[in-house]
C-alpha positions as YAML, in Angstrom:
chain: A
units: angstrom
residues:
- id: 1
  name: MET
  ca: [150.72, 177.06, 83.76]
- id: 2
  name: LYS
  ca: [150.54, 176.25, 87.43]
- id: 3
  name: LYS
  ca: [149.96, 172.65, 88.34]
- id: 4
  name: ASP
  ca: [147.58, 171.57, 91.00]
- id: 5
  name: VAL
  ca: [149.51, 169.87, 93.73]
- id: 6
  name: LEU
  ca: [148.05, 167.11, 95.79]
- id: 7
  name: PHE
  ca: [149.82, 166.32, 99.01]
- id: 8
  name: THR
  ca: [149.30, 162.79, 100.06]
- id: 9
  name: VAL
  ca: [150.52, 162.56, 103.58]
- id: 10
  name: THR
  ca: [150.60, 159.46, 105.67]
- id: 11
  name: ALA
  ca: [152.10, 158.74, 109.03]
- id: 12
  name: VAL
  ca: [153.25, 155.50, 110.49]
- id: 13
  name: ILE
  ca: [154.21, 155.25, 114.14]
- id: 14
  name: GLY
  ca: [157.73, 153.95, 114.50]
- id: 15
  name: LEU
  ca: [156.57, 150.56, 115.73]
- id: 16
  name: LEU
  ca: [158.81, 148.52, 113.50]
- id: 17
  name: LEU
  ca: [158.24, 145.26, 115.29]
- id: 18
  name: ALA
  ca: [160.29, 143.00, 113.06]
- id: 19
  name: GLY
  ca: [162.70, 141.22, 115.31]
- id: 20
  name: CYS
  ca: [161.28, 142.82, 118.44]
- id: 21
  name: ASN
  ca: [159.96, 140.78, 121.33]
- id: 22
  name: ALA
  ca: [157.96, 141.76, 124.37]
- id: 23
  name: ASN
  ca: [161.00, 143.41, 125.98]
- id: 24
  name: HIS
  ca: [161.22, 147.18, 125.79]
- id: 25
  name: SER
  ca: [164.33, 148.54, 124.14]
- id: 26
  name: THR
  ca: [166.53, 151.53, 123.76]
- id: 27
  name: THR
  ca: [168.61, 152.15, 120.67]
- id: 28
  name: GLU
  ca: [172.03, 153.18, 119.65]
- id: 29
  name: GLN
  ca: [172.32, 154.79, 116.26]
- id: 30
  name: ALA
  ca: [175.21, 154.86, 113.81]
- id: 31
  name: THR
  ca: [175.12, 156.93, 110.63]
- id: 32
  name: THR
  ca: [177.09, 156.05, 107.53]
- id: 33
  name: PRO
  ca: [178.41, 158.64, 105.10]
- id: 34
  name: ASP
  ca: [175.46, 157.86, 102.79]
- id: 35
  name: SER
  ca: [173.07, 159.01, 105.55]
- id: 36
  name: ALA
  ca: [171.75, 155.47, 105.92]
- id: 37
  name: THR
  ca: [170.63, 154.71, 109.44]
- id: 38
  name: GLU
  ca: [171.23, 151.46, 111.24]
- id: 39
  name: THR
  ca: [169.50, 150.82, 114.53]
- id: 40
  name: THR
  ca: [170.41, 148.19, 117.06]
- id: 41
  name: ALA
  ca: [168.29, 147.35, 120.04]
- id: 42
  name: ALA
  ca: [169.63, 146.83, 123.52]
- id: 43
  name: PRO
  ca: [167.52, 145.54, 126.39]
- id: 44
  name: ALA
  ca: [166.54, 148.11, 128.95]
- id: 45
  name: ASP
  ca: [164.82, 148.01, 132.27]
- id: 46
  name: SER
  ca: [163.66, 150.77, 134.56]
- id: 47
  name: THR
  ca: [166.83, 150.53, 136.65]
- id: 48
  name: SER
  ca: [169.13, 151.09, 133.67]
- id: 49
  name: LEU
  ca: [167.27, 153.92, 131.99]
- id: 50
  name: SER
  ca: [169.29, 157.05, 131.54]
- id: 51
  name: SER
  ca: [167.86, 160.45, 130.81]
- id: 52
  name: ASP
  ca: [169.03, 160.18, 127.19]
- id: 53
  name: SER
  ca: [167.60, 156.70, 126.44]
- id: 54
  name: ILE
  ca: [165.51, 156.63, 123.28]
- id: 55
  name: PHE
  ca: [162.72, 154.09, 123.03]
- id: 56
  name: GLU
  ca: [161.52, 152.61, 119.76]
- id: 57
  name: VAL
  ca: [158.38, 151.43, 121.58]
- id: 58
  name: ALA
  ca: [157.03, 152.78, 124.85]
- id: 59
  name: GLU
  ca: [154.12, 151.65, 126.98]
- id: 60
  name: VAL
  ca: [152.35, 154.85, 125.96]
- id: 61
  name: MET
  ca: [153.53, 156.27, 122.64]
- id: 62
  name: PRO
  ca: [153.83, 160.03, 122.08]
- id: 63
  name: GLU
  ca: [150.70, 161.69, 120.78]
- id: 64
  name: PHE
  ca: [150.31, 164.71, 118.53]
- id: 65
  name: PRO
  ca: [147.85, 167.25, 120.01]
- id: 66
  name: GLY
  ca: [144.46, 166.24, 118.66]
- id: 67
  name: GLY
  ca: [145.62, 162.81, 117.50]
- id: 68
  name: THR
  ca: [146.71, 161.32, 114.20]
- id: 69
  name: GLN
  ca: [144.09, 163.09, 112.10]
- id: 70
  name: ALA
  ca: [145.25, 166.44, 113.48]
- id: 71
  name: LEU
  ca: [148.83, 165.48, 112.56]
- id: 72
  name: PHE
  ca: [147.74, 164.71, 108.98]
- id: 73
  name: LYS
  ca: [145.90, 168.02, 108.83]
- id: 74
  name: PHE
  ca: [148.89, 169.96, 110.19]
- id: 75
  name: ILE
  ca: [151.25, 168.42, 107.66]
- id: 76
  name: GLY
  ca: [148.81, 168.93, 104.78]
- id: 77
  name: GLU
  ca: [148.44, 172.61, 105.68]
- id: 78
  name: ASN
  ca: [152.12, 173.31, 106.37]
- id: 79
  name: LEU
  ca: [154.05, 171.15, 103.91]
- id: 80
  name: GLN
  ca: [155.56, 173.28, 101.15]
- id: 81
  name: TYR
  ca: [156.18, 171.41, 97.87]
- id: 82
  name: PRO
  ca: [159.29, 173.14, 96.44]
- id: 83
  name: GLN
  ca: [158.60, 174.89, 93.13]
- id: 84
  name: ASN
  ca: [161.78, 173.46, 91.59]
- id: 85
  name: ALA
  ca: [160.55, 169.96, 92.48]
- id: 86
  name: ILE
  ca: [157.17, 170.73, 90.91]
- id: 87
  name: ASP
  ca: [158.88, 172.04, 87.76]
- id: 88
  name: GLY
  ca: [161.10, 168.95, 87.66]
- id: 89
  name: GLN
  ca: [158.14, 166.60, 88.19]
- id: 90
  name: ILE
  ca: [159.83, 165.11, 91.26]
- id: 91
  name: GLU
  ca: [157.58, 162.87, 93.33]
- id: 92
  name: GLY
  ca: [158.10, 160.22, 95.96]
- id: 93
  name: ARG
  ca: [158.15, 159.35, 99.64]
- id: 94
  name: VAL
  ca: [160.60, 160.85, 102.11]
- id: 95
  name: VAL
  ca: [160.84, 158.97, 105.39]
- id: 96
  name: VAL
  ca: [161.77, 161.10, 108.37]
- id: 97
  name: GLN
  ca: [162.58, 159.94, 111.89]
- id: 98
  name: PHE
  ca: [162.59, 162.19, 114.91]
- id: 99
  name: VAL
  ca: [162.57, 161.95, 118.67]
- id: 100
  name: VAL
  ca: [159.73, 163.20, 120.83]
- id: 101
  name: ASP
  ca: [161.54, 163.99, 124.06]
- id: 102
  name: LYS
  ca: [160.31, 163.81, 127.65]
- id: 103
  name: GLU
  ca: [158.93, 167.34, 127.40]
- id: 104
  name: GLY
  ca: [157.11, 166.56, 124.14]
- id: 105
  name: LYS
  ca: [159.51, 168.56, 121.97]
- id: 106
  name: VAL
  ca: [160.46, 167.27, 118.53]
- id: 107
  name: GLY
  ca: [164.19, 166.96, 117.83]
- id: 108
  name: ASN
  ca: [166.94, 164.82, 116.33]
- id: 109
  name: ILE
  ca: [165.26, 164.98, 112.90]
- id: 110
  name: GLN
  ca: [166.83, 162.70, 110.30]
- id: 111
  name: VAL
  ca: [165.91, 161.64, 106.79]
- id: 112
  name: VAL
  ca: [166.13, 157.85, 106.63]
- id: 113
  name: ARG
  ca: [164.82, 157.51, 103.07]
- id: 114
  name: SER
  ca: [165.66, 160.23, 100.59]
- id: 115
  name: ILE
  ca: [164.11, 160.99, 97.22]
- id: 116
  name: ASP
  ca: [165.56, 164.41, 96.45]
- id: 117
  name: LYS
  ca: [167.35, 167.03, 98.57]
- id: 118
  name: MET
  ca: [164.58, 169.58, 97.98]
- id: 119
  name: LEU
  ca: [161.85, 167.18, 99.10]
- id: 120
  name: ASP
  ca: [164.00, 166.00, 102.02]
- id: 121
  name: GLN
  ca: [164.32, 169.59, 103.22]
- id: 122
  name: ALA
  ca: [160.59, 170.23, 102.82]
- id: 123
  name: ALA
  ca: [159.85, 167.16, 104.98]
- id: 124
  name: ILE
  ca: [162.41, 168.26, 107.60]
- id: 125
  name: ASP
  ca: [160.93, 171.77, 107.63]
- id: 126
  name: VAL
  ca: [157.38, 170.55, 108.28]
- id: 127
  name: VAL
  ca: [158.59, 168.25, 111.08]
- id: 128
  name: ARG
  ca: [160.62, 171.10, 112.59]
- id: 129
  name: ALA
  ca: [157.42, 173.19, 112.65]
- id: 130
  name: LEU
  ca: [155.42, 170.59, 114.63]
- id: 131
  name: PRO
  ca: [154.10, 171.84, 117.96]
- id: 132
  name: ASP
  ca: [154.92, 170.03, 121.20]
- id: 133
  name: TRP
  ca: [153.46, 166.55, 121.58]
- id: 134
  name: LYS
  ca: [152.17, 164.65, 124.58]
- id: 135
  name: PRO
  ca: [155.33, 162.69, 125.52]
- id: 136
  name: GLY
  ca: [155.61, 158.91, 125.55]
- id: 137
  name: MET
  ca: [155.51, 157.15, 128.91]
- id: 138
  name: GLN
  ca: [157.35, 154.14, 130.31]
- id: 139
  name: ASP
  ca: [156.75, 152.87, 133.84]
- id: 140
  name: GLY
  ca: [154.70, 156.00, 134.52]
- id: 141
  name: GLN
  ca: [157.58, 158.32, 133.59]
- id: 142
  name: PRO
  ca: [157.93, 160.46, 130.44]
- id: 143
  name: VAL
  ca: [160.59, 159.10, 128.07]
- id: 144
  name: ASN
  ca: [162.24, 159.94, 124.76]
- id: 145
  name: VAL
  ca: [160.63, 158.01, 121.88]
- id: 146
  name: ARG
  ca: [161.68, 157.71, 118.24]
- id: 147
  name: TYR
  ca: [158.87, 158.34, 115.74]
- id: 148
  name: THR
  ca: [158.89, 157.54, 112.01]
- id: 149
  name: LEU
  ca: [156.91, 159.65, 109.56]
- id: 150
  name: PRO
  ca: [156.69, 158.89, 105.82]
- id: 151
  name: VAL
  ca: [155.80, 162.00, 103.82]
- id: 152
  name: ASN
  ca: [154.50, 161.42, 100.28]
- id: 153
  name: PHE
  ca: [154.97, 164.07, 97.62]
- id: 154
  name: LYS
  ca: [152.60, 163.57, 94.66]
- id: 155
  name: LEU
  ca: [151.79, 165.87, 91.79]
- id: 156
  name: SER
  ca: [148.34, 165.75, 90.21]
...
């Protein structure tokens, strides 16, 4: 018997403001063998920006074409719940981070909270399929911005 699958998809912009002040920041990222991600902030100003700087927060954040509701719709229509995960009754939230670059392309996709390898891959696949975004802006210039997207997998 096939189960009805309800995809509950939410998105949260990577504006993790805990510990942040009014200064804009770039990040350096180190990955441990357990795929845990640690982010440290370093102050940045327009004179020290390099072409590969990644902002956690930009003056203008990247925008999915059509806005947040269009992003939810895209994910709901394109997310594939793996059959083995359905059969195994595996549910949970996978948190994915990615970078929207200066051209609006999505890249550097990483799972920062894993539930199951099958669900992790499904979340990565839907992020990889995202169309180009409107890039983030800092000081009137397009910049690379990190975005965080929690993807909930729920069986009904």
